[in-house]
Amino acid sequence: MSHARATHPTRRGILAAGGALGLGAVLAACGDEDADSGGSSKGTETAAAKSGPWTFKDDRGETAKADRIPTNIVAFVGVAAALYDYGIDVKGVFGPTRTKDGKADVQAGDLDITKVTVLGNAWGQFNIEKYAALAPDALLTTMFDDAGTLWYVPEESSEKILAVGAPSVGISVYDRQMTEPLQRMLELAESLGADVKAEKVTTAKKRFEDAAARLRAAAKAKPDIKVLAGSAAQDIFYVSGSNLSIDLEYFKALGVNLVEPPASTLKASGGWFENLSWENADKYDADIIMMDNRSSAIQPDDISEATWKKLPAVKAGQVIARDPEPILSYDKCLPLLENLAEAIENAKKVS
C-alpha cells in the first residue's frame, strides 16, 4: 500500500491513507491473505473471442497485445461489472466485491459474484498464486492519477503481478468528464468481442444522452440549487471538489451548481476533497447533498452526528446517493444523471 508522492498526492495514495471521498479508516493491506475465491465463470467463448490477434491502446499510451482475444480476463470489480453489461465475462476480480454479509458490493453491479474468483476484496489484497492459476490473458483496471498507476493493483507487488505475463490495460478516470471513460470502456468491450451495436447497448446510450439533456434543463431551470458531494467517516465529513472526479466534472459541465471548497483547502488531498470535523459539517450551504454510496463509507441513515441531522438539506430529505467510482457502462451511469435531475427538479431552496 503506497502513500502519495510528497509533491503531488495521487488519489491512490490518498485512499491508501484512508481519505478520499470517505474511506475513513485505513483499509487493511492484507497482502495475499484473506482473498476469497468463488466458482469459475462461464466456460463458453463467443465466436469473436476465439479469433485474434488482439490489440488495445490504453490511456497510458501502452498497447496491450495478444495472439487471440482474451477470454481468461481478470479485472478490477468495477471494470468487470461494466464489461458484464456489454456481455463480456471475466474469470477473476479484485477490489470491493463482497460486503460483510456476503452480498454483492455496490461496485459489483450485476455481476454474479459466485461465478468469479475473488483475488482480493479490499485495498492491498491481491492473491498472486490464485491469479497465476487462472492463466490470465488480460489484466484490466482503471487509473485515478496521471502517473498511470493501476487501480487496486498493489504497488508493492505489482512487478510480481505483471510478471505473470498477462497484458495490462488502464482506463483513466482522472480529471476528465464521465463521457470520455464511458466511451473508452465501450471501445475496450468492443475489442473483447462485445456487440456494441446491440439494441440493449444503443438503447442505454440513448437514454443516457436523454438523461444528460434532462439534467442540463433541470440545472438551468433551478440555477440557485446548490449541490454538495460528501462522504462520511467516523470522525470526518469529506466535501469533494468539483474537479478531478469524472461524475462531478460532467455534472458541472451540464450546469449543476456544485459546492466548491477553495483550492487551498483541497491541496492536502491533491485536489480531491476537504476534510471537515463533524462539528464543522455545516461549513457549506447546500440544498442537495450527494453522499458516497460505497461500502467503505458510512451511509446517511447511520450517521448519528447532531450537526449532520441539523443540516437543512438533511432535514428537508434532500439527500441522494452518489457513485464516486461509477460502473462505466451507459446502463449503470444513466441512473446517476436521472437521480440528480429528479432531485434538482423537486428540490426546495433551503440554504
Short mmCIF file of C-alpha atoms in Angstrom, two decimals:
data_model
loop_
_atom_site.label_atom_id
_atom_site.label_comp_id
_atom_site.label_asym_id
_atom_site.label_seq_id
_atom_site.Cartn_x
_atom_site.Cartn_y
_atom_site.Cartn_z
CA MET A 1 0.00 0.00 0.00
CA SER A 2 1.71 3.10 -1.23
CA HIS A 3 1.30 6.63 0.01
CA ALA A 4 1.15 9.61 -2.27
CA ARG A 5 4.19 11.39 -3.56
CA ALA A 6 5.13 14.26 -1.29
CA THR A 7 4.97 16.83 -4.04
CA HIS A 8 1.90 15.57 -5.89
CA PRO A 9 -0.54 13.42 -3.92
CA THR A 10 -2.29 10.84 -6.06
CA ARG A 11 -5.76 9.56 -5.34
CA ARG A 12 -4.34 6.08 -4.84
CA GLY A 13 -2.06 7.34 -2.09
CA ILE A 14 -4.83 9.37 -0.53
CA LEU A 15 -7.15 6.39 -0.46
CA ALA A 16 -4.40 4.25 0.96
CA ALA A 17 -4.11 6.81 3.73
CA GLY A 18 -7.81 6.40 4.39
CA GLY A 19 -9.26 9.55 2.92
CA ALA A 20 -10.63 10.17 -0.49
CA LEU A 21 -14.35 10.65 -0.54
CA GLY A 22 -14.94 8.76 2.62
CA LEU A 23 -12.93 5.62 3.16
CA GLY A 24 -12.49 6.80 6.72
CA ALA A 25 -10.08 4.45 8.43
CA VAL A 26 -7.10 2.98 6.66
CA LEU A 27 -8.18 -0.03 4.63
CA ALA A 28 -6.38 -3.15 5.73
CA ALA A 29 -3.48 -4.03 3.49
CA CYS A 30 -3.67 -7.78 3.85
CA GLY A 31 -1.33 -8.66 1.01
CA ASP A 32 -2.24 -12.03 -0.45
CA GLU A 33 -4.13 -13.19 2.63
CA ASP A 34 -7.89 -13.48 3.04
CA ALA A 35 -8.54 -13.35 -0.70
CA ASP A 36 -11.79 -15.17 -1.33
CA SER A 37 -12.48 -17.30 -4.34
CA GLY A 38 -15.74 -18.28 -5.91
CA GLY A 39 -16.51 -20.73 -8.65
CA SER A 40 -15.25 -20.35 -12.20
CA SER A 41 -17.09 -18.17 -14.67
CA LYS A 42 -18.83 -19.47 -17.74
CA GLY A 43 -16.59 -21.74 -19.74
CA THR A 44 -18.09 -20.78 -23.05
CA GLU A 45 -16.45 -18.43 -25.52
CA THR A 46 -18.11 -16.37 -28.18
CA ALA A 47 -17.07 -16.84 -31.77
CA ALA A 48 -15.46 -13.42 -31.65
CA ALA A 49 -13.48 -14.34 -28.54
CA LYS A 50 -11.91 -17.29 -30.36
CA SER A 51 -10.43 -15.05 -33.02
CA GLY A 52 -7.38 -12.85 -32.96
CA PRO A 53 -4.93 -11.27 -32.79
CA TRP A 54 -5.95 -8.65 -30.21
CA THR A 55 -4.57 -5.19 -29.51
CA PHE A 56 -5.83 -2.31 -27.41
CA LYS A 57 -4.11 1.01 -26.75
CA ASP A 58 -4.90 2.12 -23.20
CA ASP A 59 -4.84 5.53 -21.54
CA ARG A 60 -1.18 5.20 -20.56
CA GLY A 61 -0.43 5.14 -24.27
CA GLU A 62 0.60 1.49 -23.95
CA THR A 63 -0.67 -1.14 -26.38
CA ALA A 64 -1.78 -4.46 -24.94
CA LYS A 65 -1.28 -7.33 -27.38
CA ALA A 66 -2.22 -11.00 -27.56
CA ASP A 67 -2.40 -13.70 -30.20
CA ARG A 68 -6.13 -14.02 -29.60
CA ILE A 69 -8.89 -12.04 -27.96
CA PRO A 70 -8.60 -12.57 -24.20
CA THR A 71 -11.04 -14.93 -22.51
CA ASN A 72 -9.31 -15.51 -19.16
CA ILE A 73 -9.80 -11.93 -18.06
CA VAL A 74 -9.00 -10.60 -14.60
CA ALA A 75 -10.33 -7.13 -13.81
CA PHE A 76 -11.00 -4.60 -11.09
CA VAL A 77 -14.53 -5.36 -9.97
CA GLY A 78 -16.00 -2.13 -11.35
CA VAL A 79 -14.45 -2.79 -14.75
CA ALA A 80 -15.74 -6.38 -14.64
CA ALA A 81 -19.22 -5.05 -13.87
CA ALA A 82 -19.09 -2.67 -16.83
CA LEU A 83 -17.89 -5.39 -19.18
CA TYR A 84 -20.64 -7.70 -17.92
CA ASP A 85 -23.20 -5.14 -19.08
CA TYR A 86 -21.67 -5.46 -22.54
CA GLY A 87 -21.78 -9.26 -22.50
CA ILE A 88 -18.13 -9.86 -21.61
CA ASP A 89 -17.39 -12.27 -18.75
CA VAL A 90 -14.28 -12.28 -16.59
CA LYS A 91 -12.67 -15.13 -14.65
CA GLY A 92 -11.31 -13.16 -11.69
CA VAL A 93 -11.87 -9.86 -9.93
CA PHE A 94 -10.16 -7.71 -7.32
CA GLY A 95 -11.43 -4.78 -5.31
CA PRO A 96 -14.65 -4.39 -3.25
CA THR A 97 -16.73 -7.38 -4.38
CA ARG A 98 -18.47 -8.79 -1.28
CA THR A 99 -19.96 -6.95 1.66
CA LYS A 100 -19.54 -8.22 5.20
CA ASP A 101 -22.80 -10.16 4.91
CA GLY A 102 -21.63 -11.89 1.74
CA LYS A 103 -23.79 -9.93 -0.69
CA ALA A 104 -22.53 -8.26 -3.83
CA ASP A 105 -20.88 -4.91 -3.18
CA VAL A 106 -22.38 -1.90 -4.93
CA GLN A 107 -19.29 -1.77 -7.15
CA ALA A 108 -20.02 -5.28 -8.44
CA GLY A 109 -23.10 -4.13 -10.31
CA ASP A 110 -25.00 -7.07 -11.80
CA LEU A 111 -22.06 -9.49 -11.60
CA ASP A 112 -22.82 -12.94 -10.22
CA ILE A 113 -20.04 -12.87 -7.66
CA THR A 114 -20.37 -16.61 -7.05
CA LYS A 115 -19.09 -17.27 -10.56
CA VAL A 116 -15.82 -15.35 -10.39
CA THR A 117 -12.63 -15.92 -8.44
CA VAL A 118 -12.16 -13.10 -5.96
CA LEU A 119 -8.45 -12.34 -5.70
CA GLY A 120 -8.88 -9.67 -3.06
CA ASN A 121 -11.82 -7.86 -1.52
CA ALA A 122 -10.11 -4.82 -0.03
CA TRP A 123 -7.24 -2.41 -0.50
CA GLY A 124 -3.89 -4.22 -0.69
CA GLN A 125 -5.41 -7.65 -1.25
CA PHE A 126 -4.37 -9.47 -4.42
CA ASN A 127 -3.70 -13.22 -4.29
CA ILE A 128 -0.92 -13.69 -6.84
CA GLU A 129 -0.99 -17.51 -6.68
CA LYS A 130 -4.70 -17.63 -7.48
CA TYR A 131 -4.16 -15.01 -10.17
CA ALA A 132 -1.46 -17.09 -11.86
CA ALA A 133 -3.60 -20.24 -11.56
CA LEU A 134 -6.28 -18.56 -13.69
CA ALA A 135 -3.77 -18.35 -16.56
CA PRO A 136 -4.90 -14.77 -17.20
CA ASP A 137 -4.60 -13.32 -20.66
CA ALA A 138 -5.60 -9.76 -19.70
CA LEU A 139 -5.47 -7.60 -16.56
CA LEU A 140 -7.91 -4.69 -16.74
CA THR A 141 -8.47 -1.79 -14.36
CA THR A 142 -8.89 1.97 -14.07
CA MET A 143 -6.44 4.73 -13.13
CA PHE A 144 -7.03 7.60 -10.70
CA ASP A 145 -3.88 9.60 -11.31
CA ASP A 146 -1.84 10.95 -14.19
CA ALA A 147 1.08 8.63 -13.46
CA GLY A 148 -0.54 5.52 -14.94
CA THR A 149 -0.96 3.73 -11.59
CA LEU A 150 -3.19 0.69 -11.98
CA TRP A 151 -6.09 0.96 -9.56
CA TYR A 152 -6.20 -1.66 -6.77
CA VAL A 153 -3.12 -3.44 -8.11
CA PRO A 154 -0.89 -3.27 -5.00
CA GLU A 155 2.19 -1.25 -5.88
CA GLU A 156 4.41 -3.31 -3.59
CA SER A 157 3.61 -6.48 -5.55
CA SER A 158 2.81 -5.01 -8.97
CA GLU A 159 6.05 -6.28 -10.51
CA LYS A 160 5.21 -9.86 -9.49
CA ILE A 161 1.67 -9.48 -10.75
CA LEU A 162 2.71 -8.10 -14.12
CA ALA A 163 5.45 -10.74 -14.36
CA VAL A 164 2.73 -13.39 -14.67
CA GLY A 165 2.61 -12.20 -18.25
CA ALA A 166 -0.93 -11.00 -18.89
CA PRO A 167 -1.03 -7.72 -20.83
CA SER A 168 -2.46 -4.92 -18.68
CA VAL A 169 -4.92 -2.19 -19.63
CA GLY A 170 -5.61 1.01 -17.71
CA ILE A 171 -8.64 3.21 -18.41
CA SER A 172 -8.21 6.70 -16.96
CA VAL A 173 -10.89 8.10 -14.71
CA TYR A 174 -8.81 11.07 -13.66
CA ASP A 175 -9.54 14.74 -14.39
CA ARG A 176 -11.99 14.29 -17.25
CA GLN A 177 -15.72 14.15 -17.79
CA MET A 178 -17.62 10.89 -17.40
CA THR A 179 -18.40 10.62 -21.10
CA GLU A 180 -14.74 10.03 -22.01
CA PRO A 181 -14.08 6.91 -19.89
CA LEU A 182 -17.56 5.66 -20.80
CA GLN A 183 -16.56 5.73 -24.44
CA ARG A 184 -13.19 4.16 -23.69
CA MET A 185 -14.81 1.29 -21.78
CA LEU A 186 -17.18 0.74 -24.69
CA GLU A 187 -14.16 0.56 -27.02
CA LEU A 188 -12.45 -1.90 -24.70
CA ALA A 189 -15.56 -4.08 -24.59
CA GLU A 190 -15.81 -4.00 -28.38
CA SER A 191 -12.18 -5.09 -28.68
CA LEU A 192 -13.01 -8.06 -26.45
CA GLY A 193 -15.87 -9.16 -28.69
CA ALA A 194 -18.86 -7.18 -27.44
CA ASP A 195 -21.61 -6.27 -29.88
CA VAL A 196 -21.72 -2.54 -29.21
CA LYS A 197 -24.49 -2.09 -31.77
CA ALA A 198 -26.82 -4.43 -29.91
CA GLU A 199 -30.19 -2.90 -29.06
CA LYS A 200 -29.51 -3.11 -25.31
CA VAL A 201 -26.35 -1.03 -25.71
CA THR A 202 -27.69 1.55 -28.13
CA THR A 203 -30.86 1.99 -26.08
CA ALA A 204 -28.88 2.56 -22.87
CA LYS A 205 -26.66 5.09 -24.61
CA LYS A 206 -29.66 6.98 -25.99
CA ARG A 207 -31.29 7.03 -22.56
CA PHE A 208 -28.04 8.30 -21.07
CA GLU A 209 -27.96 11.15 -23.57
CA ASP A 210 -31.61 11.96 -22.84
CA ALA A 211 -30.89 11.96 -19.11
CA ALA A 212 -27.98 14.35 -19.67
CA ALA A 213 -30.33 16.71 -21.51
CA ARG A 214 -32.82 16.42 -18.66
CA LEU A 215 -30.15 17.22 -16.08
CA ARG A 216 -28.96 20.22 -18.09
CA ALA A 217 -32.53 21.50 -18.28
CA ALA A 218 -33.12 20.97 -14.55
CA ALA A 219 -29.92 22.81 -13.65
CA LYS A 220 -30.84 25.68 -15.97
CA ALA A 221 -34.34 25.92 -14.52
CA LYS A 222 -33.04 26.00 -10.92
CA PRO A 223 -29.58 27.57 -11.05
CA ASP A 224 -29.72 28.56 -7.37
CA ILE A 225 -29.98 24.98 -6.12
CA LYS A 226 -26.61 24.13 -4.58
CA VAL A 227 -25.42 20.51 -4.68
CA LEU A 228 -22.74 19.26 -2.30
CA ALA A 229 -20.86 15.97 -2.80
CA GLY A 230 -19.97 14.46 0.54
CA SER A 231 -18.80 11.31 2.24
CA ALA A 232 -18.96 10.16 5.84
CA ALA A 233 -16.33 8.57 8.03
CA GLN A 234 -16.31 8.13 11.79
CA ASP A 235 -14.51 11.38 12.54
CA ILE A 236 -14.57 13.20 9.21
CA PHE A 237 -17.08 14.67 6.81
CA TYR A 238 -15.46 14.89 3.37
CA VAL A 239 -16.59 17.56 0.91
CA SER A 240 -15.48 16.88 -2.64
CA GLY A 241 -14.13 19.43 -5.04
CA SER A 242 -15.79 19.53 -8.45
CA ASN A 243 -12.55 18.89 -10.34
CA LEU A 244 -10.79 15.55 -10.96
CA SER A 245 -13.86 13.31 -10.37
CA ILE A 246 -15.44 12.18 -13.64
CA ASP A 247 -19.03 12.46 -12.41
CA LEU A 248 -18.68 15.88 -10.80
CA GLU A 249 -16.79 17.31 -13.76
CA TYR A 250 -19.61 16.14 -16.04
CA PHE A 251 -22.36 17.45 -13.76
CA LYS A 252 -20.59 20.81 -13.65
CA ALA A 253 -20.36 20.86 -17.45
CA LEU A 254 -24.11 20.27 -17.58
CA GLY A 255 -24.66 23.34 -15.43
CA VAL A 256 -25.17 21.85 -11.97
CA ASN A 257 -24.37 24.37 -9.23
CA LEU A 258 -21.83 22.34 -7.25
CA VAL A 259 -20.44 23.46 -3.90
CA GLU A 260 -16.74 24.07 -4.46
CA PRO A 261 -14.32 24.22 -1.50
CA PRO A 262 -11.46 26.68 -2.04
CA ALA A 263 -8.41 25.25 -3.76
CA SER A 264 -6.34 25.91 -0.65
CA THR A 265 -8.49 23.53 1.39
CA LEU A 266 -8.22 20.81 -1.25
CA LYS A 267 -4.45 20.99 -1.52
CA ALA A 268 -3.68 18.37 1.12
CA SER A 269 -5.68 15.78 -0.82
CA GLY A 270 -4.22 16.65 -4.21
CA GLY A 271 -7.39 18.49 -5.16
CA TRP A 272 -9.96 15.81 -4.35
CA PHE A 273 -11.71 16.88 -1.15
CA GLU A 274 -11.69 18.91 2.05
CA ASN A 275 -11.65 17.20 5.44
CA LEU A 276 -14.12 18.63 7.94
CA SER A 277 -14.72 17.61 11.51
CA TRP A 278 -18.34 16.78 12.19
CA GLU A 279 -18.58 19.94 14.29
CA ASN A 280 -17.92 21.88 11.08
CA ALA A 281 -20.13 19.82 8.77
CA ASP A 282 -22.30 22.90 8.26
CA LYS A 283 -19.44 24.95 6.78
CA TYR A 284 -21.02 25.00 3.32
CA ASP A 285 -24.60 25.81 2.40
CA ALA A 286 -26.29 23.16 0.30
CA ASP A 287 -29.79 22.37 -0.92
CA ILE A 288 -28.99 18.83 -2.03
CA ILE A 289 -26.32 16.54 -0.60
CA MET A 290 -24.98 13.64 -2.66
CA MET A 291 -23.45 11.03 -0.35
CA ASP A 292 -20.85 8.37 -1.18
CA ASN A 293 -22.71 5.05 -1.53
CA ARG A 294 -19.66 2.77 -1.34
CA SER A 295 -19.48 0.18 1.42
CA SER A 296 -16.34 1.88 2.75
CA ALA A 297 -18.35 4.98 3.70
CA ILE A 298 -20.90 5.44 6.47
CA GLN A 299 -24.32 5.70 4.89
CA PRO A 300 -26.69 8.61 5.66
CA ASP A 301 -29.14 6.58 7.74
CA ASP A 302 -26.28 5.50 10.00
CA ILE A 303 -24.87 8.98 10.65
CA SER A 304 -25.62 9.93 14.25
CA GLU A 305 -23.79 13.27 14.38
CA ALA A 306 -26.04 16.10 15.54
CA THR A 307 -24.59 18.58 13.06
CA TRP A 308 -25.49 16.24 10.21
CA LYS A 309 -29.08 15.91 11.35
CA LYS A 310 -29.40 19.69 11.58
CA LEU A 311 -28.23 20.36 8.02
CA PRO A 312 -31.08 22.00 6.03
CA ALA A 313 -30.77 19.51 3.17
CA VAL A 314 -30.93 16.59 5.59
CA LYS A 315 -33.94 18.00 7.42
CA ALA A 316 -35.66 18.56 4.06
CA GLY A 317 -34.98 14.99 2.95
CA GLN A 318 -32.87 16.22 0.05
CA VAL A 319 -30.06 13.66 0.32
CA ILE A 320 -29.31 11.28 -2.55
CA ALA A 321 -26.68 8.64 -3.27
CA ARG A 322 -23.54 9.28 -5.26
CA ASP A 323 -21.27 6.77 -7.01
CA PRO A 324 -17.72 8.19 -6.71
CA GLU A 325 -16.48 5.22 -8.75
CA PRO A 326 -19.18 4.81 -11.40
CA ILE A 327 -19.51 1.49 -13.19
CA LEU A 328 -18.56 2.59 -16.69
CA SER A 329 -21.43 1.31 -18.75
CA TYR A 330 -24.20 3.53 -20.06
CA ASP A 331 -26.73 1.33 -18.28
CA LYS A 332 -25.14 1.99 -14.89
CA CYS A 333 -24.29 5.67 -15.39
CA LEU A 334 -27.76 6.53 -16.66
CA PRO A 335 -29.38 6.48 -13.18
CA LEU A 336 -26.73 8.86 -11.85
CA LEU A 337 -27.99 11.54 -14.21
CA GLU A 338 -31.67 10.70 -13.76
CA ASN A 339 -31.49 10.71 -9.96
CA LEU A 340 -29.70 14.05 -9.78
CA ALA A 341 -32.04 15.58 -12.35
CA GLU A 342 -35.07 14.44 -10.35
CA ALA A 343 -33.56 15.73 -7.12
CA ILE A 344 -32.96 19.18 -8.61
CA GLU A 345 -36.41 19.28 -10.21
CA ASN A 346 -38.07 18.54 -6.87
CA ALA A 347 -35.67 20.44 -4.60
CA LYS A 348 -36.73 23.26 -2.35
CA LYS A 349 -34.32 26.11 -1.70
CA VAL A 350 -33.24 25.51 1.90
CA SER A 351 -29.73 27.01 2.06
#
